[in-house]
Each structure stands twice: as C-alpha cells, then as structure tokens.
PDB file of C-alpha atoms in Angstrom:
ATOM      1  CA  UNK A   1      20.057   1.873  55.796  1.00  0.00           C
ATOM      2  CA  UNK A   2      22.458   3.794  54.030  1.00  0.00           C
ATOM      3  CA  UNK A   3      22.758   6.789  51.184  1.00  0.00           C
ATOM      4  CA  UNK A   4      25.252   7.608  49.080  1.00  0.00           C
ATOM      5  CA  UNK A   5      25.331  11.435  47.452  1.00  0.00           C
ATOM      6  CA  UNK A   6      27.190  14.223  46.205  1.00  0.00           C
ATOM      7  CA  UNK A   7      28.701  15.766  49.926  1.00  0.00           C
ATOM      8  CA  UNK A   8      28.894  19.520  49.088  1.00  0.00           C
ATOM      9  CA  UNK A   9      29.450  21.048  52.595  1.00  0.00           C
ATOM     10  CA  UNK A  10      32.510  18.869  52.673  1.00  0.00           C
ATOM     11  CA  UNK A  11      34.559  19.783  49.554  1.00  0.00           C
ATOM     12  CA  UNK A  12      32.368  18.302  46.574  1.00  0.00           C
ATOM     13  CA  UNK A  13      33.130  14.829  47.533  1.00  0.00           C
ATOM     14  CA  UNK A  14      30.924  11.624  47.506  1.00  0.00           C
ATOM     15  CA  UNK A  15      30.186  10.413  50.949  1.00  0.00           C
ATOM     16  CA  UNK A  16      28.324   7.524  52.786  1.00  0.00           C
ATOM     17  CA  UNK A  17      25.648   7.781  55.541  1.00  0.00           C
ATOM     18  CA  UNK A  18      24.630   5.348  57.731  1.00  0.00           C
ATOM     19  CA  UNK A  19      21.071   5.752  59.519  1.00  0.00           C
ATOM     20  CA  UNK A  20      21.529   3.921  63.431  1.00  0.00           C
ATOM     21  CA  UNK A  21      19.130   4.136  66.608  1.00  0.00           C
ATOM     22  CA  UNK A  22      17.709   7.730  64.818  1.00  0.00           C
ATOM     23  CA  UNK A  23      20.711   9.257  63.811  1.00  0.00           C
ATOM     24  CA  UNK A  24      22.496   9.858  60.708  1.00  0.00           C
ATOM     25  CA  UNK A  25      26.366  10.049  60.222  1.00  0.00           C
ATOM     26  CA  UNK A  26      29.245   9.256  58.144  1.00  0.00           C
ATOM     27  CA  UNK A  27      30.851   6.315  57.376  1.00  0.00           C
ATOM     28  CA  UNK A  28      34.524   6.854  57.860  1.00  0.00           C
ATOM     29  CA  UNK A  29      35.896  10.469  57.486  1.00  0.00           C
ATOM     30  CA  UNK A  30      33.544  12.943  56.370  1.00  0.00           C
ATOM     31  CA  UNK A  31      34.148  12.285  52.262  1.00  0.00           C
ATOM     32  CA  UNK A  32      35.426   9.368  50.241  1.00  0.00           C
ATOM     33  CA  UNK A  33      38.115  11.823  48.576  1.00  0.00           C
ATOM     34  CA  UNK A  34      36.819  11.317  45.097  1.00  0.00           C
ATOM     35  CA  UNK A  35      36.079  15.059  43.925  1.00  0.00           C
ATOM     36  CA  UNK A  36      33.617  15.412  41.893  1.00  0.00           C
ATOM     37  CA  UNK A  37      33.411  17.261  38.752  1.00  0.00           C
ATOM     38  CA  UNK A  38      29.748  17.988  38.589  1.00  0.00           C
ATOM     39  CA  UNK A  39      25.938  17.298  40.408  1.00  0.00           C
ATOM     40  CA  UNK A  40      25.711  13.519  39.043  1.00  0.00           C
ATOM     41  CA  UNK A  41      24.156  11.827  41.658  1.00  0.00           C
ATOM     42  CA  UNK A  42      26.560   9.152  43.375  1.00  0.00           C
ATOM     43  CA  UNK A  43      25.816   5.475  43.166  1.00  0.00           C
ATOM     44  CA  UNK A  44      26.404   2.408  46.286  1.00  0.00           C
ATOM     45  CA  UNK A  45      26.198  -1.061  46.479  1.00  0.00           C
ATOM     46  CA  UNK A  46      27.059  -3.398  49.393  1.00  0.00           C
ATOM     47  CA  UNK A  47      29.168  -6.424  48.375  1.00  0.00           C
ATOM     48  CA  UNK A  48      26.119  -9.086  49.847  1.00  0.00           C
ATOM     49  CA  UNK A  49      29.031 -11.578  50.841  1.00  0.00           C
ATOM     50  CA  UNK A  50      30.858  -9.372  53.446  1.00  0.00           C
ATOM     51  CA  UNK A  51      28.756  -6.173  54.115  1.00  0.00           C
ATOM     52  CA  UNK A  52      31.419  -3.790  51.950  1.00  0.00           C
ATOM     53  CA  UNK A  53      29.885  -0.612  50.442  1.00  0.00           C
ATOM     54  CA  UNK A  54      31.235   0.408  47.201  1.00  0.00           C
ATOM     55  CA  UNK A  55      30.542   3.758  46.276  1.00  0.00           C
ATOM     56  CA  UNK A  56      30.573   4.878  42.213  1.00  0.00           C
ATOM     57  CA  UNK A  57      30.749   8.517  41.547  1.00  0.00           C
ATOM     58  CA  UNK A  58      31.751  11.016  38.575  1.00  0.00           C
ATOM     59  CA  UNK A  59      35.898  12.173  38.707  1.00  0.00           C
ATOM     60  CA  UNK A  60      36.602  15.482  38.569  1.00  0.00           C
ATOM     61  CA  UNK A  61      40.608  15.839  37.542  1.00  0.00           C
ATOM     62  CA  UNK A  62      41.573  19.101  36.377  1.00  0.00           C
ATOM     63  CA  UNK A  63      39.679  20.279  33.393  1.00  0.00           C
ATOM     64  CA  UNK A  64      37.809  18.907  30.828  1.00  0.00           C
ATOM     65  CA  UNK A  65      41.429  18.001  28.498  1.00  0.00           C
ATOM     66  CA  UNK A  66      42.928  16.430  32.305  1.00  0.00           C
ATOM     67  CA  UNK A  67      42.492  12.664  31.302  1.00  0.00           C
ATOM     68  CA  UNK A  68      40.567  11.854  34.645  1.00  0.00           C
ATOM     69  CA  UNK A  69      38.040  14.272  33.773  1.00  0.00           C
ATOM     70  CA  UNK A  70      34.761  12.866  34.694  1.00  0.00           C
ATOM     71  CA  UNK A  71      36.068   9.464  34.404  1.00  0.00           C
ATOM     72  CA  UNK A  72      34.334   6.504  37.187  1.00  0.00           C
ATOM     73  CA  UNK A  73      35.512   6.340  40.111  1.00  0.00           C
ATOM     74  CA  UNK A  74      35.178   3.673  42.886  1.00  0.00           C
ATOM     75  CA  UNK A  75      35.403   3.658  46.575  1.00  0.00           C
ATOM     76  CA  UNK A  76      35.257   0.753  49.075  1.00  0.00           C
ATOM     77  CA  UNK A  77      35.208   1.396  52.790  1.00  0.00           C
ATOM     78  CA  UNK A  78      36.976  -1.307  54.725  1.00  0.00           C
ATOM     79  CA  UNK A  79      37.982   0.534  58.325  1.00  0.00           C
ATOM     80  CA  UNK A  80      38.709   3.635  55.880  1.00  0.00           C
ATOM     81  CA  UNK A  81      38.304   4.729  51.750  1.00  0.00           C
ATOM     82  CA  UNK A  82      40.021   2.992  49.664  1.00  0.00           C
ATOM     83  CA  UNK A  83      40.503   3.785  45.932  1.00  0.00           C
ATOM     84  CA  UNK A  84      39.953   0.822  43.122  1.00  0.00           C
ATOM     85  CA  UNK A  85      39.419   0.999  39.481  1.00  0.00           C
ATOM     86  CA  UNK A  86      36.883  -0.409  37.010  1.00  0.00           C
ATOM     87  CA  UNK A  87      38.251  -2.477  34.619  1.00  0.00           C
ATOM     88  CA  UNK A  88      37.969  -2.174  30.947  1.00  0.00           C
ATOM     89  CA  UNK A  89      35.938   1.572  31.659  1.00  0.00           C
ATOM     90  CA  UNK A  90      36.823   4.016  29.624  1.00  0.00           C
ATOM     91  CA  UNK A  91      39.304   6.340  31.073  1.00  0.00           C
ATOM     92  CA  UNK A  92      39.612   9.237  28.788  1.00  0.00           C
ATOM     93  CA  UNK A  93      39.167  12.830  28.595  1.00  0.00           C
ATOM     94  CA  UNK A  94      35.906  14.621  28.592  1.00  0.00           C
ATOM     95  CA  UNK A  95      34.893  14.396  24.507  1.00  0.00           C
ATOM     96  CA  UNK A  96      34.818  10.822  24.429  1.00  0.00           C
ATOM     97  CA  UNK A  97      33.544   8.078  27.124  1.00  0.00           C
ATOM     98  CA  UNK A  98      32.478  10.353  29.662  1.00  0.00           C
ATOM     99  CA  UNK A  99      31.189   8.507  32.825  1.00  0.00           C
ATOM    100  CA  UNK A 100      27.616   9.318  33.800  1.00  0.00           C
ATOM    101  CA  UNK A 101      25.739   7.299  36.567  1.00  0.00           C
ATOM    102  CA  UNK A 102      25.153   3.623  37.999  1.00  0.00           C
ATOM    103  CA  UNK A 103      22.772   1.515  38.833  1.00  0.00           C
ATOM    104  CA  UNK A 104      23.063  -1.551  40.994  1.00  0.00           C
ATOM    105  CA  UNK A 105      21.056  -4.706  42.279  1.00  0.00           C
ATOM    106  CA  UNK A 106      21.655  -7.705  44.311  1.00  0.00           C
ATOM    107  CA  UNK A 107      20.666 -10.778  43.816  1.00  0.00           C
ATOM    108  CA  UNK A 108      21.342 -13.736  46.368  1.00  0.00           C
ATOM    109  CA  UNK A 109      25.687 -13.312  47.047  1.00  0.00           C
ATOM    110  CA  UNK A 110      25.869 -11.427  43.802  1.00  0.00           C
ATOM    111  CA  UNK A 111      25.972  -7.867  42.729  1.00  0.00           C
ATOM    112  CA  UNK A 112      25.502  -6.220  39.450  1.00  0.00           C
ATOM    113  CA  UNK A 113      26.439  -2.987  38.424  1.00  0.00           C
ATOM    114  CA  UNK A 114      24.762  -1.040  35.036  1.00  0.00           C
ATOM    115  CA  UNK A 115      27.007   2.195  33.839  1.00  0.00           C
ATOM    116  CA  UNK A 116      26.554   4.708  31.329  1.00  0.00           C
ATOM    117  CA  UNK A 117      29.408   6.031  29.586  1.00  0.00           C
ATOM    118  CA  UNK A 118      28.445   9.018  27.380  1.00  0.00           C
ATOM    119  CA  UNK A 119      30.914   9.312  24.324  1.00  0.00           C
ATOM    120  CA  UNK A 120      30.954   8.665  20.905  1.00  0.00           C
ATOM    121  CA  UNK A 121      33.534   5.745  20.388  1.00  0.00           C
ATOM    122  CA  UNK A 122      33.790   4.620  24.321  1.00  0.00           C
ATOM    123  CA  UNK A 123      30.147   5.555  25.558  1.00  0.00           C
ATOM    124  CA  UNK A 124      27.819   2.615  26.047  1.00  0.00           C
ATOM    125  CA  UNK A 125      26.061   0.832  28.447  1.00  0.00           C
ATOM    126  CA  UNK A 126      28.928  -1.221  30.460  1.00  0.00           C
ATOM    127  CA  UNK A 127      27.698  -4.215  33.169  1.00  0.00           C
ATOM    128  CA  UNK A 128      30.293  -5.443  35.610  1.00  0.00           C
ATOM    129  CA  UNK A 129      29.839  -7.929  38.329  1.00  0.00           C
ATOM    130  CA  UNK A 130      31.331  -7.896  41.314  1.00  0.00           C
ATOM    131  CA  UNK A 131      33.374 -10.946  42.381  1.00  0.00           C
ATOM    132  CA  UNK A 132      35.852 -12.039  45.143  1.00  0.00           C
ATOM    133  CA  UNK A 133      36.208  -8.267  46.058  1.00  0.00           C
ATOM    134  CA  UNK A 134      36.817  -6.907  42.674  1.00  0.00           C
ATOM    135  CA  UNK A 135      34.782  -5.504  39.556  1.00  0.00           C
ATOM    136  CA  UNK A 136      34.211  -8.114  36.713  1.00  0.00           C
ATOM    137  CA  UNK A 137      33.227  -6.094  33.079  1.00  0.00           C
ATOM    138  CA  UNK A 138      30.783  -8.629  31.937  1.00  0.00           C
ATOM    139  CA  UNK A 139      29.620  -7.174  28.312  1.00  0.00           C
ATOM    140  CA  UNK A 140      29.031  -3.642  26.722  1.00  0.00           C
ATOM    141  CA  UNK A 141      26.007  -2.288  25.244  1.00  0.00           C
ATOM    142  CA  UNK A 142      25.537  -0.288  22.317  1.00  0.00           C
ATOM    143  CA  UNK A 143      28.998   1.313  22.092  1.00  0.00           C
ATOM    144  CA  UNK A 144      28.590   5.114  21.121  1.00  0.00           C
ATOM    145  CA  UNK A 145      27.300   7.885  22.076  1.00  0.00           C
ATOM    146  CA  UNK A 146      24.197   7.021  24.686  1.00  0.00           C
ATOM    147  CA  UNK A 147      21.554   9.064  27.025  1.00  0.00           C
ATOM    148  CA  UNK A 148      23.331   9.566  30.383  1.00  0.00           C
ATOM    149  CA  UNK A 149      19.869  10.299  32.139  1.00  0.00           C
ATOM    150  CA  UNK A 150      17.481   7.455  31.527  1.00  0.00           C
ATOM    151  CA  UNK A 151      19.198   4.464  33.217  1.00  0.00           C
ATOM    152  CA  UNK A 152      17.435   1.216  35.856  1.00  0.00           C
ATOM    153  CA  UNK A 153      18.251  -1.664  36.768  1.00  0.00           C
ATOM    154  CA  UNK A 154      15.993  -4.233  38.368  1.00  0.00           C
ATOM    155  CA  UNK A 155      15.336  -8.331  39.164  1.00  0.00           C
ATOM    156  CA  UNK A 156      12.829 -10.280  39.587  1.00  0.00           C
ATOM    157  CA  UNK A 157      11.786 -13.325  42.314  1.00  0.00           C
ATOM    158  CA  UNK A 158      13.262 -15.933  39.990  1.00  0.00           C
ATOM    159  CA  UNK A 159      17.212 -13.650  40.281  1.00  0.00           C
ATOM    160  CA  UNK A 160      16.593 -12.386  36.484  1.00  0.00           C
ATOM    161  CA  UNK A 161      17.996  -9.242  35.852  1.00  0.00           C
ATOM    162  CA  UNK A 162      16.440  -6.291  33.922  1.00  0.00           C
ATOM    163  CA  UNK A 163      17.506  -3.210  32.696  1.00  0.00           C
ATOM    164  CA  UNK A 164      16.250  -0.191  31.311  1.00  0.00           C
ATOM    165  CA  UNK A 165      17.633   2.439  28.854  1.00  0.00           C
ATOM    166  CA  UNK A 166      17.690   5.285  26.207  1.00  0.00           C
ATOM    167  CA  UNK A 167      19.550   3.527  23.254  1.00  0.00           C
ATOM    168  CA  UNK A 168      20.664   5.501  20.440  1.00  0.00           C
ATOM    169  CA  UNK A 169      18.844   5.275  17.212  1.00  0.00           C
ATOM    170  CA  UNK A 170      20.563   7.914  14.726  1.00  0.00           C
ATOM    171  CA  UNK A 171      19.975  10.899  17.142  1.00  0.00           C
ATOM    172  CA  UNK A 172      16.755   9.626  18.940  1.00  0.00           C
ATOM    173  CA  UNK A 173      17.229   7.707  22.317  1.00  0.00           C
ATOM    174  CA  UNK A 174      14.571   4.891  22.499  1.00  0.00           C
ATOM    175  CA  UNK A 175      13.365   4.183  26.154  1.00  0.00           C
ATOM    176  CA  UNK A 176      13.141   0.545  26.273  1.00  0.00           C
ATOM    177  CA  UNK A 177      13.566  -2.390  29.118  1.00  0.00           C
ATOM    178  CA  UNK A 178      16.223  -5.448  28.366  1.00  0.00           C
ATOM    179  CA  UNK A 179      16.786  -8.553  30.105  1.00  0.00           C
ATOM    180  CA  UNK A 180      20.350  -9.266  30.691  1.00  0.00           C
ATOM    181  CA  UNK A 181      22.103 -12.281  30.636  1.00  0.00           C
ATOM    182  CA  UNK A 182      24.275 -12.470  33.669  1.00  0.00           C
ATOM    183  CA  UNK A 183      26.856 -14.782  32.028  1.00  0.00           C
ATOM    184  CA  UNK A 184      28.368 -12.044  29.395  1.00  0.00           C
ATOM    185  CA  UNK A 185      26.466  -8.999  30.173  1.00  0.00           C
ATOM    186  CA  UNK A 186      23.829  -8.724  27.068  1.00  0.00           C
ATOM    187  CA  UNK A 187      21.445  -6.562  27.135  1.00  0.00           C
ATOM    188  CA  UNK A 188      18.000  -7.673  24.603  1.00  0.00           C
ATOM    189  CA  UNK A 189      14.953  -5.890  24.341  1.00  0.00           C
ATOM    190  CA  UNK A 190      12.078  -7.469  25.326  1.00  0.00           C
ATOM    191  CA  UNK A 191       9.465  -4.795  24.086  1.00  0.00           C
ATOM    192  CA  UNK A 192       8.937  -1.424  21.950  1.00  0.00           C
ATOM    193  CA  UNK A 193      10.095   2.028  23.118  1.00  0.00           C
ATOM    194  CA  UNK A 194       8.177   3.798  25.752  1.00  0.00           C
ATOM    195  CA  UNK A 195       9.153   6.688  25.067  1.00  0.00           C
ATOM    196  CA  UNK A 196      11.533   8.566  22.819  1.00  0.00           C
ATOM    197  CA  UNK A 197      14.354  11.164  24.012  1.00  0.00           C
ATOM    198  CA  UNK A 198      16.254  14.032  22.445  1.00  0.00           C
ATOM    199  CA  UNK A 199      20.031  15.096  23.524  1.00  0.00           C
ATOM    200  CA  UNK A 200      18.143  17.951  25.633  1.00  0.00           C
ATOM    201  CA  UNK A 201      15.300  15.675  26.771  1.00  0.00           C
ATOM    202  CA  UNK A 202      15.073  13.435  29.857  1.00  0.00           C
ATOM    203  CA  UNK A 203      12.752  10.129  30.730  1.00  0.00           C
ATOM    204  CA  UNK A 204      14.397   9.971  34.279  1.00  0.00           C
ATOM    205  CA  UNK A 205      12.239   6.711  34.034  1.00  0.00           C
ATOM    206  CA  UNK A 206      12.396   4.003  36.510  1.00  0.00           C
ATOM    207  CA  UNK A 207      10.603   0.283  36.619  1.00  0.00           C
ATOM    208  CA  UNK A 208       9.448  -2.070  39.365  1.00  0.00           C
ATOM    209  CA  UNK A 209       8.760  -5.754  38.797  1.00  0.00           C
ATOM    210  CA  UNK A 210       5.684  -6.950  41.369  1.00  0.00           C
ATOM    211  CA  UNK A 211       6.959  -9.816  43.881  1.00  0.00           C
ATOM    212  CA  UNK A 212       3.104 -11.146  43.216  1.00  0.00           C
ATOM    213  CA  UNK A 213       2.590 -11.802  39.323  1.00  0.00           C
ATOM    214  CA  UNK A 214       5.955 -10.801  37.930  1.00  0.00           C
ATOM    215  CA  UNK A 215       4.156  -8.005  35.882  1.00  0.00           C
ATOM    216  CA  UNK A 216       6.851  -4.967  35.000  1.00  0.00           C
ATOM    217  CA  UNK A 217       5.995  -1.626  35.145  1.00  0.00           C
ATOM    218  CA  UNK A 218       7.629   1.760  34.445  1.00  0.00           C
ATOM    219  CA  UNK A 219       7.181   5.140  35.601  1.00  0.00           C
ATOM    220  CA  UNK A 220       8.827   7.794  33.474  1.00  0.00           C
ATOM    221  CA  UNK A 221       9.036  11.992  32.552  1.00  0.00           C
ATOM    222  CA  UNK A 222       7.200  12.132  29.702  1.00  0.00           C
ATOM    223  CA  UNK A 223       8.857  15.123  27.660  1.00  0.00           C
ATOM    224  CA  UNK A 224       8.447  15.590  24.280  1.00  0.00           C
ATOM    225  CA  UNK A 225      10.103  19.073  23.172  1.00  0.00           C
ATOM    226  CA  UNK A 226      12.260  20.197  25.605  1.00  0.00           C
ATOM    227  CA  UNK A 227      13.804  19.880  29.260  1.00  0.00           C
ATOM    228  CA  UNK A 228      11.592  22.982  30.026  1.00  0.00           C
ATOM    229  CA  UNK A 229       8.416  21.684  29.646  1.00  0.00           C
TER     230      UNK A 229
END
C-alpha cells in the first residue's frame, strides 16, 4: 500500500509513502517538489501496466495573479520525480479554472482520472485517461464554475465507470451520480440529486457499488445552512 498527502514537515510538498514489512517511508526523496499552495488533499494513481505512481496535487506559484497559481500539477516517480503536464487543463491564474482535487480508478490495464476545476469559464469536471505513459483529456463536464468539494469516482464488476458530483444549477450544486462513457469522457445522470449544496456548504459524499448485486450506494455530509453546522 501506498498514500499520497500534503507533506508539511518537509516544505508543503506532496509526497508518496510506501507501507513494507511494518514500516512506512518515502518513495524517492522526501517530497515530489510540487509546492503546494493550500491543504487540498493530494491525489495517486498507479499506471496498472507498469507499477508507476502518478501523484496529482494543487500548484502553488507565487500569488494568486502568478499564472501557476493553484494550477494541477503531476508527478511520476520512475527511479526519481519527474514533472509532466495535463493536457488541455486549464492553466490560468487563480479567478478562473482553479484546480481543486482528483479522483482516480482502475479498471483492468486502464486508469481514469476525474478533476475538478473551479472557475467560471475554465472550471468543470475534466476526465483524462491515462495511456502509453501519458494523460489523455477524454471529455469535460459542465464547463463553469463547479463545487470543488463533492467529487467520486467509482466502477463496477462489469469495468463501468461512475462518477459522482455537485453540478451547478444557477447557484445551487446538485449532488448527483453519472455514468461515464469511457470513449469521450461524458458524464449522464442516472438519478435525482441527493442532496443540494451552497458555495459555503459541503456533501464530502462518497459511493460504493457492492461486488454482490451491483446496488450503488452513497454516504454523504448532509448540511443544509452552513459549513458550521
């Protein structure tokens, strides 16, 4: 096993753990050297083909006008960190597009990565696929502004994949789970809202589909005035 977070202790970076004969320690040096900007949890995936991790975590650049500000970064660890880019994420400065968080499932030799992008033009809900070493943009979501808290991503025994999300609705962000089509990236909604989400309001909701029956089911922060309560 392995965990990717936010590595405080060791300048603010993301970092990879591996867990081996009851003992945890790092995966290369003791941070990726992306620098993060805020507490955004850091997201990993292994490439299922080779044993790569890839590790997706929140830029930090300058300042909110620098134009790396809180943009994605991506980290693979081949004998050391090595920088790549996302392609077609949005890489602008913090008022537009801001990167949030990832998801990420494999199924069989393939991997699937969900991102949030939190901006009113460039956010969005952006799936990329990762092929022959490299990150494939298969579709975007929703383009606009979009919840940068409420974000899964699942499958099921047959390989279908699942997400779920807080999609805009003209200021309220509807919890609701999608299937995706792995071919361009769609996301569809399969059934009504869950839940519904303010800007200051958080499902932090999460779903599990049962190996048995194939029955879905959610588990979620039910908040309906504010983050406080």
């Amino acid at each position: 096993p392995c965990v990717a977070f936010i590595d405080g202790k060791n300048n603010t970076s993301a970092a990879l753990m591996k867990f081996d004969s009851g003992t945890w320690s790092y995966v290369g040096e003791t941070a990726t050297g992306i620098k993060l900007s805020s507490s955004y949890e850091a997201g990993i995936v292994f490439d299922p083909t080779n044993n790569t991790p890839y590790i997706f975590a929140q830029g930090a650049g300058s300042g909110k006008t620098d134009p790396i500000y809180r943009t994605m970064h991506v980290d693979f660890y081949s004998g050391n960190w090595n920088s790549m880019t996302m392609p077609d994420a949005p890489v602008v400065n913090s008022t537009d597009g801001v990167f949030m968080r990832t998801r990420s499932v494999i199924i069989g030799e393939e991997a699937y990565t969900l991102a949030v992008f939190n901006g009113n033009s460039n956010g969005g809900y952006y799936i990329f696929k990762l092929e022959n070493g490299g990150w494939k943009l298969l579709g975007r979501n929703f383009l606009g502004k979009q919840h940068y808290t409420s974000i899964s991503l699942g499958k099921d025994a047959e390989g279908k994949l699942y997400a779920m999300a807080a999609v805009n609705n003209e200021g309220t962000y509807e919890v609701k789970l999608y299937s995706v089509d792995k071919s361009n990236g769609t996301m569809s909604d399969m059934a009504s809202s869950i839940c519904s989400i303010s800007d200051r309001t958080y499902a932090y909701q999460d779903f599990s589909i049962s190996p048995v029956d194939g029955k879905i089911v959610t588990v979620y922060k039910n908040v309906e005035t504010d983050s406080t309560t």
